[in-house]
CSV table of C-alpha atoms in Angstrom, one decimal:
chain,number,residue,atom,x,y,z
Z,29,UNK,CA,128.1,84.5,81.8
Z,30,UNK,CA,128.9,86.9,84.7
Z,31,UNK,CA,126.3,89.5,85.5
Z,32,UNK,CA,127.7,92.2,87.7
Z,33,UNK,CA,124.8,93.6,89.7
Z,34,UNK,CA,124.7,97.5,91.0
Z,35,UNK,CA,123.6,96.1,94.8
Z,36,UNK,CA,123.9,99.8,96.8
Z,37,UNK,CA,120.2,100.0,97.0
Z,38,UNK,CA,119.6,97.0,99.6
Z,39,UNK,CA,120.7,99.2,102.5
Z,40,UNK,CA,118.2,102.0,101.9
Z,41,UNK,CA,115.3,100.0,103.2
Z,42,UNK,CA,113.0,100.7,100.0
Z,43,UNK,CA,110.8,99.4,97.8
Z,44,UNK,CA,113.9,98.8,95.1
Z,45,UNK,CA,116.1,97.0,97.9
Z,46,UNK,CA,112.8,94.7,98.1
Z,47,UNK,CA,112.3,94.3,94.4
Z,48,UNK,CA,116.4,94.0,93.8
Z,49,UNK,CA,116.7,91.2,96.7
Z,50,UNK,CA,113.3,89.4,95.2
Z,51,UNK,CA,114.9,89.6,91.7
Z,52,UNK,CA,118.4,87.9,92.7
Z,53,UNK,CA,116.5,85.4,94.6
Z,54,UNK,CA,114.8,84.5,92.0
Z,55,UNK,CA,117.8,84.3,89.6
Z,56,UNK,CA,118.9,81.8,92.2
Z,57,UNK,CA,116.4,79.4,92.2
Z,58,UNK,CA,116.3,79.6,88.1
Z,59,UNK,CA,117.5,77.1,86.0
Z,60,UNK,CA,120.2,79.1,84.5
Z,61,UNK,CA,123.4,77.5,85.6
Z,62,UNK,CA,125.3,79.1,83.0
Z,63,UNK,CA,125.4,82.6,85.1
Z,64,UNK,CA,127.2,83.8,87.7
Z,65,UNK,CA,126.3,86.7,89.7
Z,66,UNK,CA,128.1,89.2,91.5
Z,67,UNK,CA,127.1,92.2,93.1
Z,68,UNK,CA,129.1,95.6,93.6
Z,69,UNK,CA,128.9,97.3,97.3
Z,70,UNK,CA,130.0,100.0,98.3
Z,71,UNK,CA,132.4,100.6,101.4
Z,72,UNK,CA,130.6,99.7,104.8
Z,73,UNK,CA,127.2,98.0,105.9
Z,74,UNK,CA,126.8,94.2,106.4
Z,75,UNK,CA,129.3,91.7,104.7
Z,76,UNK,CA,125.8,90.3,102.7
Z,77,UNK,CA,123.0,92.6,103.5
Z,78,UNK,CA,120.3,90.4,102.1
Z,79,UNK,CA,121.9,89.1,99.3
Z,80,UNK,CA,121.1,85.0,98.3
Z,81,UNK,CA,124.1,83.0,99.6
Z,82,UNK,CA,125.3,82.3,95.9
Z,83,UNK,CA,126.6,85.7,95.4
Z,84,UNK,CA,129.6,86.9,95.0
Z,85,UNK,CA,130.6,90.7,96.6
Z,86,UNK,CA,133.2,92.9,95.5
Z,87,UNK,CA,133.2,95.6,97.7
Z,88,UNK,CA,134.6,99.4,96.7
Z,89,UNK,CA,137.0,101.0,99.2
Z,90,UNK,CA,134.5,104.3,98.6
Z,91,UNK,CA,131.4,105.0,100.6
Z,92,UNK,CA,128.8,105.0,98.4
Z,93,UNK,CA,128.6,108.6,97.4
Z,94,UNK,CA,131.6,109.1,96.9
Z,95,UNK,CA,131.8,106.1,95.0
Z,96,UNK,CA,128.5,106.8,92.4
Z,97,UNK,CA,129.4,110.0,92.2
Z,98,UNK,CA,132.5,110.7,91.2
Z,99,UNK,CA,131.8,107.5,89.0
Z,100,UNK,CA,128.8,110.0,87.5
Z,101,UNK,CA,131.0,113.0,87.3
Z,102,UNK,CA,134.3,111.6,85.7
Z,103,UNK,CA,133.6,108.4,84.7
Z,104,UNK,CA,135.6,106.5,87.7
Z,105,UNK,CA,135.8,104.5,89.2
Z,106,UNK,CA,133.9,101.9,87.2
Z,107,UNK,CA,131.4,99.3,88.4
Z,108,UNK,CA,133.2,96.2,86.3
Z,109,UNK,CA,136.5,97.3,87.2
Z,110,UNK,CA,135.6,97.3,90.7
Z,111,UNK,CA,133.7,93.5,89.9
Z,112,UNK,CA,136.6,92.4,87.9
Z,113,UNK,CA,135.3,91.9,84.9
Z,114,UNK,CA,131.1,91.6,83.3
Z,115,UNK,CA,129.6,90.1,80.2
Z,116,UNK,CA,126.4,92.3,81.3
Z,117,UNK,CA,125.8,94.7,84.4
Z,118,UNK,CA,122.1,95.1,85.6
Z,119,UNK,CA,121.3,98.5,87.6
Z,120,UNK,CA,118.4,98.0,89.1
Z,121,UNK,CA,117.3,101.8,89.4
Z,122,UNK,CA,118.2,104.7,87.7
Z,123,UNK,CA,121.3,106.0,89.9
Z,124,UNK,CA,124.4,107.7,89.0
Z,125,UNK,CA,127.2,105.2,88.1
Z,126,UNK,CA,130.2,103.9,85.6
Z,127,UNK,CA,130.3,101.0,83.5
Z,128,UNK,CA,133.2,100.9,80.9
Z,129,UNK,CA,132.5,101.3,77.4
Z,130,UNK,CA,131.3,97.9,75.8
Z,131,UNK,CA,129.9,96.1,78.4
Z,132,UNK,CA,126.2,95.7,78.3
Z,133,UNK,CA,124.1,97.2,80.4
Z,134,UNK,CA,120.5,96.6,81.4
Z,135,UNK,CA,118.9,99.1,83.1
Z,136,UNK,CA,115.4,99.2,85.6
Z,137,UNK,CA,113.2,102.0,85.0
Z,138,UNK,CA,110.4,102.1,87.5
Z,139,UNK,CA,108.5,105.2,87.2
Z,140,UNK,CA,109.2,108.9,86.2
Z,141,UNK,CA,108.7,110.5,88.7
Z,142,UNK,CA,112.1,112.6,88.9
Z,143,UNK,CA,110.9,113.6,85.8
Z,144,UNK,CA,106.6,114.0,86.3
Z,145,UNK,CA,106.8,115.0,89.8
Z,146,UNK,CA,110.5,116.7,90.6
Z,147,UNK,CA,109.1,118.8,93.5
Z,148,UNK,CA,107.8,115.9,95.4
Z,149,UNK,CA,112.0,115.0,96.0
Z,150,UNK,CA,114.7,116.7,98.1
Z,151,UNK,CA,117.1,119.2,96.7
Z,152,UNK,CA,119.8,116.6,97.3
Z,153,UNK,CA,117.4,113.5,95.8
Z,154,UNK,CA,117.0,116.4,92.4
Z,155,UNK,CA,121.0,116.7,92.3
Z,156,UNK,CA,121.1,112.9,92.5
Z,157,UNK,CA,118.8,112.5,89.5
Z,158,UNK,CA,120.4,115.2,87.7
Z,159,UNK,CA,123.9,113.7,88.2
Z,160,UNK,CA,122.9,110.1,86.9
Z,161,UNK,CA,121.8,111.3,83.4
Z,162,UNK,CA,119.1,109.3,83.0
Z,163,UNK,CA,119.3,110.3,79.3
Z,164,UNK,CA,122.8,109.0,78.4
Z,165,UNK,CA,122.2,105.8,81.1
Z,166,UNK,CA,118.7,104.9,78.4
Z,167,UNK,CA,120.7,105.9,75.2
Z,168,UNK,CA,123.6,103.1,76.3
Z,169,UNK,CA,121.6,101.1,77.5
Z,170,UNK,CA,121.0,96.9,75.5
Z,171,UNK,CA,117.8,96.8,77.3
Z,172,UNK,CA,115.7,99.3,79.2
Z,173,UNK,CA,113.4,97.0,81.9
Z,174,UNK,CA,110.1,98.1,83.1
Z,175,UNK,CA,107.8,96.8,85.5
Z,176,UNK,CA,104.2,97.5,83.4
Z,177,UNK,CA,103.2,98.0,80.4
Z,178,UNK,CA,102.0,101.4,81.7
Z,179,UNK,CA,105.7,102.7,82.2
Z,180,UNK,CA,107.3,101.2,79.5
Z,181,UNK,CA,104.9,103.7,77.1
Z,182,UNK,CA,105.7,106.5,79.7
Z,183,UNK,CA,109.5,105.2,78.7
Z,184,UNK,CA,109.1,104.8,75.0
Z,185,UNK,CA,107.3,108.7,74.7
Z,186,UNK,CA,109.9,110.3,76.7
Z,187,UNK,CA,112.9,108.7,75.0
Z,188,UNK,CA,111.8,107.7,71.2
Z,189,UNK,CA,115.3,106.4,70.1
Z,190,UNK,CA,114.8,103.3,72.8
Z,191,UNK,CA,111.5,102.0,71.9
Z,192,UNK,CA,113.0,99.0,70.2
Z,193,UNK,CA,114.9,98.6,73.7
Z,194,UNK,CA,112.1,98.3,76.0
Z,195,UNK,CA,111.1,95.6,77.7
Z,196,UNK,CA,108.4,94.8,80.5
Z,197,UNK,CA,109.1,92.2,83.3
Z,198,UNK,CA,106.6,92.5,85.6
Z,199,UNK,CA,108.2,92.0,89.5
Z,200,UNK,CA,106.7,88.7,91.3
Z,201,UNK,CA,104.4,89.1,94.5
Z,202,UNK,CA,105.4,87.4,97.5
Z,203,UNK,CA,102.7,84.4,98.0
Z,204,UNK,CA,100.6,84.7,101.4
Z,205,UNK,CA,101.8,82.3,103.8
Z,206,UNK,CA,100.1,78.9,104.7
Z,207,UNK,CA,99.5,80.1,107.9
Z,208,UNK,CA,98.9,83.7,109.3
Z,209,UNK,CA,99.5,84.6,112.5
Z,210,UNK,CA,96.9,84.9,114.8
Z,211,UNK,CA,97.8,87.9,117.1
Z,212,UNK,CA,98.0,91.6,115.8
Z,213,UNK,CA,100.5,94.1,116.9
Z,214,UNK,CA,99.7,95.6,120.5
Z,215,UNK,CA,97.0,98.3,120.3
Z,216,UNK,CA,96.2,97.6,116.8
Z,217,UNK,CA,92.1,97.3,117.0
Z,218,UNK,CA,90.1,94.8,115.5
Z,219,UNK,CA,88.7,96.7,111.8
Z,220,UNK,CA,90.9,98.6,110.5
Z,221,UNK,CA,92.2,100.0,107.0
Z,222,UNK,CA,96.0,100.0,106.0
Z,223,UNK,CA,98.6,101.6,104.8
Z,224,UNK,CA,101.4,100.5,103.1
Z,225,UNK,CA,104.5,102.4,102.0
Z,226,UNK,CA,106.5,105.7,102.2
Z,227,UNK,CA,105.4,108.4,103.7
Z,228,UNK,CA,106.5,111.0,101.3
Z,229,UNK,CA,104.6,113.6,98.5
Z,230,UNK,CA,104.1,110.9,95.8
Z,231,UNK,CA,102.1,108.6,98.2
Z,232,UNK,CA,99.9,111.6,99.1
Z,233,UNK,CA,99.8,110.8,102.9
Z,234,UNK,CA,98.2,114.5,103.5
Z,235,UNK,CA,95.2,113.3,101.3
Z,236,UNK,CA,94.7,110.1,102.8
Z,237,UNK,CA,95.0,112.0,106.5
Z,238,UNK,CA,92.1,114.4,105.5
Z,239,UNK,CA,89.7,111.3,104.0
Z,240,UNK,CA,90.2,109.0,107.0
Z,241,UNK,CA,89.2,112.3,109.2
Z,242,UNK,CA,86.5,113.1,107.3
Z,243,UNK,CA,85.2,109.4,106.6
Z,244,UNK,CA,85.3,109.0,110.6
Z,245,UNK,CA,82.9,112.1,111.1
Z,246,UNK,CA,80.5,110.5,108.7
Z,247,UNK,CA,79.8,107.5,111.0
Z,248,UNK,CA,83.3,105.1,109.6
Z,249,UNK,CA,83.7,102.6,111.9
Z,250,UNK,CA,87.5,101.6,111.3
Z,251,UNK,CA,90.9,102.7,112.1
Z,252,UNK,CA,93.7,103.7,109.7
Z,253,UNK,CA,97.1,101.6,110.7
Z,254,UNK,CA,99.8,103.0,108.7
Z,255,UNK,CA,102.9,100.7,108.2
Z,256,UNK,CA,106.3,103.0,106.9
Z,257,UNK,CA,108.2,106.1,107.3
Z,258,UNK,CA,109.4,109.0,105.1
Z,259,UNK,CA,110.0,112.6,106.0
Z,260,UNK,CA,106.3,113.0,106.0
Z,261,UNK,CA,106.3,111.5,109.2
Z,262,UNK,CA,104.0,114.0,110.7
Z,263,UNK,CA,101.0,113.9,108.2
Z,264,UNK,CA,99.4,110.7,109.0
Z,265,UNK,CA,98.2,111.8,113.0
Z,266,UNK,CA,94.9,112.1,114.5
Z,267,UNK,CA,92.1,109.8,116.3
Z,268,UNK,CA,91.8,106.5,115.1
Z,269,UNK,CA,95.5,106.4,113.7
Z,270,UNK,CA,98.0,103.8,114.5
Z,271,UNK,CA,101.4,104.4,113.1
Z,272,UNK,CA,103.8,101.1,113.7
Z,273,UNK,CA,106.3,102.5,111.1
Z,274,UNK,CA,108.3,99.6,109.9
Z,275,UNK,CA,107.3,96.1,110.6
Z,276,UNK,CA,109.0,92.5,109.8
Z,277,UNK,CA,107.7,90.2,107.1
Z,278,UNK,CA,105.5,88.4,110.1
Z,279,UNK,CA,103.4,91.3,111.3
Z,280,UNK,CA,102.8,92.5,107.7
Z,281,UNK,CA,101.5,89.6,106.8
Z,282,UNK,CA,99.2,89.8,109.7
Z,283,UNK,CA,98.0,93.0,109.0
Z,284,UNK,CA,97.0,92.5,105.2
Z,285,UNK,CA,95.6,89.5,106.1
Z,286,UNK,CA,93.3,91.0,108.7
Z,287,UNK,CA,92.6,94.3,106.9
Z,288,UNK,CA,89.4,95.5,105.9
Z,289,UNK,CA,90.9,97.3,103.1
Z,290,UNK,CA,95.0,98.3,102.1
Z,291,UNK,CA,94.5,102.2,100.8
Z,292,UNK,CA,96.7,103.4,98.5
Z,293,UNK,CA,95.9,107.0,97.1
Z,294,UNK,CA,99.0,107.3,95.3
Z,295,UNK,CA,99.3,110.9,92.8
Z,296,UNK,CA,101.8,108.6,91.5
Z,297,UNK,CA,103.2,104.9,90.8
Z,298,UNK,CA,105.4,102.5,88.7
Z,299,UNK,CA,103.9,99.3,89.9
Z,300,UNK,CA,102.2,99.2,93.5
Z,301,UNK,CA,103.1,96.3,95.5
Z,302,UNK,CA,101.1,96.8,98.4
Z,303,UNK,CA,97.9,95.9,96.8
Z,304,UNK,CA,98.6,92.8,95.2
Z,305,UNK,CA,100.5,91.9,98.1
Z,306,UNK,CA,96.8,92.6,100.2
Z,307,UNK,CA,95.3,90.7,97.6
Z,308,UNK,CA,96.8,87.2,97.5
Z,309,UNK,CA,95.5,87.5,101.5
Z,310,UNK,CA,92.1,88.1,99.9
Z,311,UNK,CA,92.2,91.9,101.0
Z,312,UNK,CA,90.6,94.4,98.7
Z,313,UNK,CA,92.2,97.8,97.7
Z,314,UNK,CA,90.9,101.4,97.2
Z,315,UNK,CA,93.6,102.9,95.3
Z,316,UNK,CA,93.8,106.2,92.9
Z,317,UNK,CA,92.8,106.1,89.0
Z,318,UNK,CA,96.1,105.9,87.8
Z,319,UNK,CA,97.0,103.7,84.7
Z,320,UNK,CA,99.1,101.0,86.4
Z,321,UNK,CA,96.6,100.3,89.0
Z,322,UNK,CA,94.0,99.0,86.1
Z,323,UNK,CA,97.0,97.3,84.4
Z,324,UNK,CA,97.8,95.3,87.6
Z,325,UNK,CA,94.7,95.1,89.6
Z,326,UNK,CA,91.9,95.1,86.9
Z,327,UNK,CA,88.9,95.3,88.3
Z,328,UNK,CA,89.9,94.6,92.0
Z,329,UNK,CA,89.8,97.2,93.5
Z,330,UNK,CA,87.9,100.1,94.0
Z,331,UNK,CA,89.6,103.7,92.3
Z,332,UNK,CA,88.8,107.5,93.1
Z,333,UNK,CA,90.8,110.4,91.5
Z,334,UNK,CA,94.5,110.7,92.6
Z,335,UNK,CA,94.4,113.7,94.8
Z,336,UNK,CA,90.6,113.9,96.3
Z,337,UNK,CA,90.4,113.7,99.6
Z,338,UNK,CA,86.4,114.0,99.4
Z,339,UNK,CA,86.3,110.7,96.8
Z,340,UNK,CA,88.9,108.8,99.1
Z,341,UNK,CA,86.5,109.6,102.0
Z,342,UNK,CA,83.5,108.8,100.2
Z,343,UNK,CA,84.9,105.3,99.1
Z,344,UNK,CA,86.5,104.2,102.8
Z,345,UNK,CA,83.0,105.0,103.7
Z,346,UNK,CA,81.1,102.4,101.4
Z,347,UNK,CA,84.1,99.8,101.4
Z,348,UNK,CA,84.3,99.4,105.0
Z,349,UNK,CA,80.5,99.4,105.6
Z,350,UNK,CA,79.9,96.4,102.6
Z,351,UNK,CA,81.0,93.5,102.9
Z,352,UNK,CA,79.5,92.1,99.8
Z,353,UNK,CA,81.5,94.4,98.0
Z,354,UNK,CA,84.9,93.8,99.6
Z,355,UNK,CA,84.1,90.1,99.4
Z,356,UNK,CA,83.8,91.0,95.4
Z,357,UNK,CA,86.5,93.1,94.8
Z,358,UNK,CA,88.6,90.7,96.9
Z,359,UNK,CA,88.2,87.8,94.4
Z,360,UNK,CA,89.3,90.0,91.5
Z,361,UNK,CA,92.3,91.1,92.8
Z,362,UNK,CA,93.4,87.6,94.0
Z,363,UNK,CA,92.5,86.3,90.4
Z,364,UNK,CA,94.7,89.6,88.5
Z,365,UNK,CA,97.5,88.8,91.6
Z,366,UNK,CA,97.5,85.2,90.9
Z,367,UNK,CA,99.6,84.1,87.9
């Protein structure tokens, strides 16, 4: 079987270039030896930009925009014409793109958030949504994959006809490694909460900005390291705030491993790595109330509302001062983390 893989999204530097080069790693070390898999590139950028050494590229002779979309907006040129052929093409996010009639698609629905939250994106990131028409991409769809269970009802209420099509595989965690390194990044100070992800509207940096300021005039003892960037680079400043935007496997490692607590106050979220990811270094999480978060993390970590800076402050308060309670919440996250 040859599975033709939309691969464009491992040069953004994202969460889905993580998931997407976790996922084909994976398929590597399976024991499927009947499949061969390929991935489609666009113009440009590395010969093999993360991809495991058993795939094989075919690479467009069209950057990537102009590639997608004028493969949204006329139907050409197609992704298994340009991979010579597919039993089944995986996209791995919901993008604009063409597959020929007849070949199989699977497609990866993380969240709806170009549909929940359409404000929190660009006016270029809106067109981009608008132009993959996420509506015929689910109706021709063979299988529609979701990360949680959470989602997948969020997929099956917003598109009835696909119900039957829906399927949850939930994304593997990266296991903690044997040994952590000792030394933090310069500066970084010995207690400290952190922050992991983009820094744009869904992630609700602002928010987290006004609970760590408030939190640190109420006697908080801890600093706020903030690992990521996003074009709300400027919200996350003030006293006691380390910004180290992005860091290499190594120092993040370090840094969940020597965190108080991760923090992750999210107004929205298909899945939320970051947390587990603190959890298997037995790091606790204060995270909002959103549905995922209790599918993933169950009672391991401590929530507030998504969106309340008072609540966030309140909790960063208790968490760092007791560490009975992060000791507690710690084991409960390893165990929901752990398969």
């Amino acid at each position: 079987m040859k599975v033709l893989v939309d691969a464009r999204s491992l040069a953004s530097g994202r969460g889905v270039a993580r998931y997407t080069r976790r996922m084909l790693e994976g398929a590597a070390a399976g024991d499927d030896q009947a499949a061969a898999w390929h991935a489609v590139l666009p113009a440009g950028g590395p010969a093999k930009p993360g991809l495991p050494a058993h795939m094989v590229v075919h690479r467009s002779r069209l950057p990537s925009r102009a590639l997608f979309g004028f493969g949204a907006a006329v139907g050409r040129p197609r992704l298994d014409v340009i991979g010579r052929g597919a039993d089944v093409v995986w996209l791995p996010t919901v993008a604009p793109v063409a597959v020929s009639a007849g070949v199989p698609v699977a497609l990866t629905v993380h969240d709806l958030s170009f549909l929940r939250r359409p404000d929190d994106f660009t006016a270029y990131e809106r067109a981009w949504h608008r132009a993959a028409r996420v509506d015929r991409l689910v109706a021709r769809a063979a299988a529609v994959v979701c990360d949680t269970h959470a989602v997948a009802a969020e997929v099956r209420a917003q598109w009835p006809e696909a119900r039957d099509r829906v399927r949850v595989v939930v994304p593997g965690v990266d296991p903690a490694p044997a040994q952590v390194p000792a030394a933090l990044p310069a500066g970084v100070p010995h207690r400290f909460v952190l922050f992991v992800g983009a820094l744009e509207p869904r992630k609700a940096p602002e928010v987290l900005a006004a609970a760590f300021a408030q939190a640190r005039r109420d006697g908080m003892d801890a600093a706020l390291v903030v690992v990521g960037t996003g074009r709300l680079d400027t919200a996350l400043h003030g006293a006691g705030i380390y910004r180290l935007g992005t860091v290499d496997d190594t120092t993040l490692h370090a840094l969940y491993a020597r965190a108080l607590a991760l923090v992750m106050p999210s107004r929205l979220e298909g899945f939320g790595l970051p947390p587990l990811e603190a959890a298997l270094h037995g790091t606790p999480s204060i995270v909002s109330d959103l549905p995922v978060f209790v599918e993933t993390l169950g009672d391991g970590a401590v929530r507030v509302p998504a969106g309340d800076a008072d609540a966030l402050a309140g909790a960063l308060r208790t968490v760092v001062a007791d560490g009975a309670l992060r000791t507690r919440l710690a084991a409960a996250a390893t165990a929901a983390a752990t398969p």
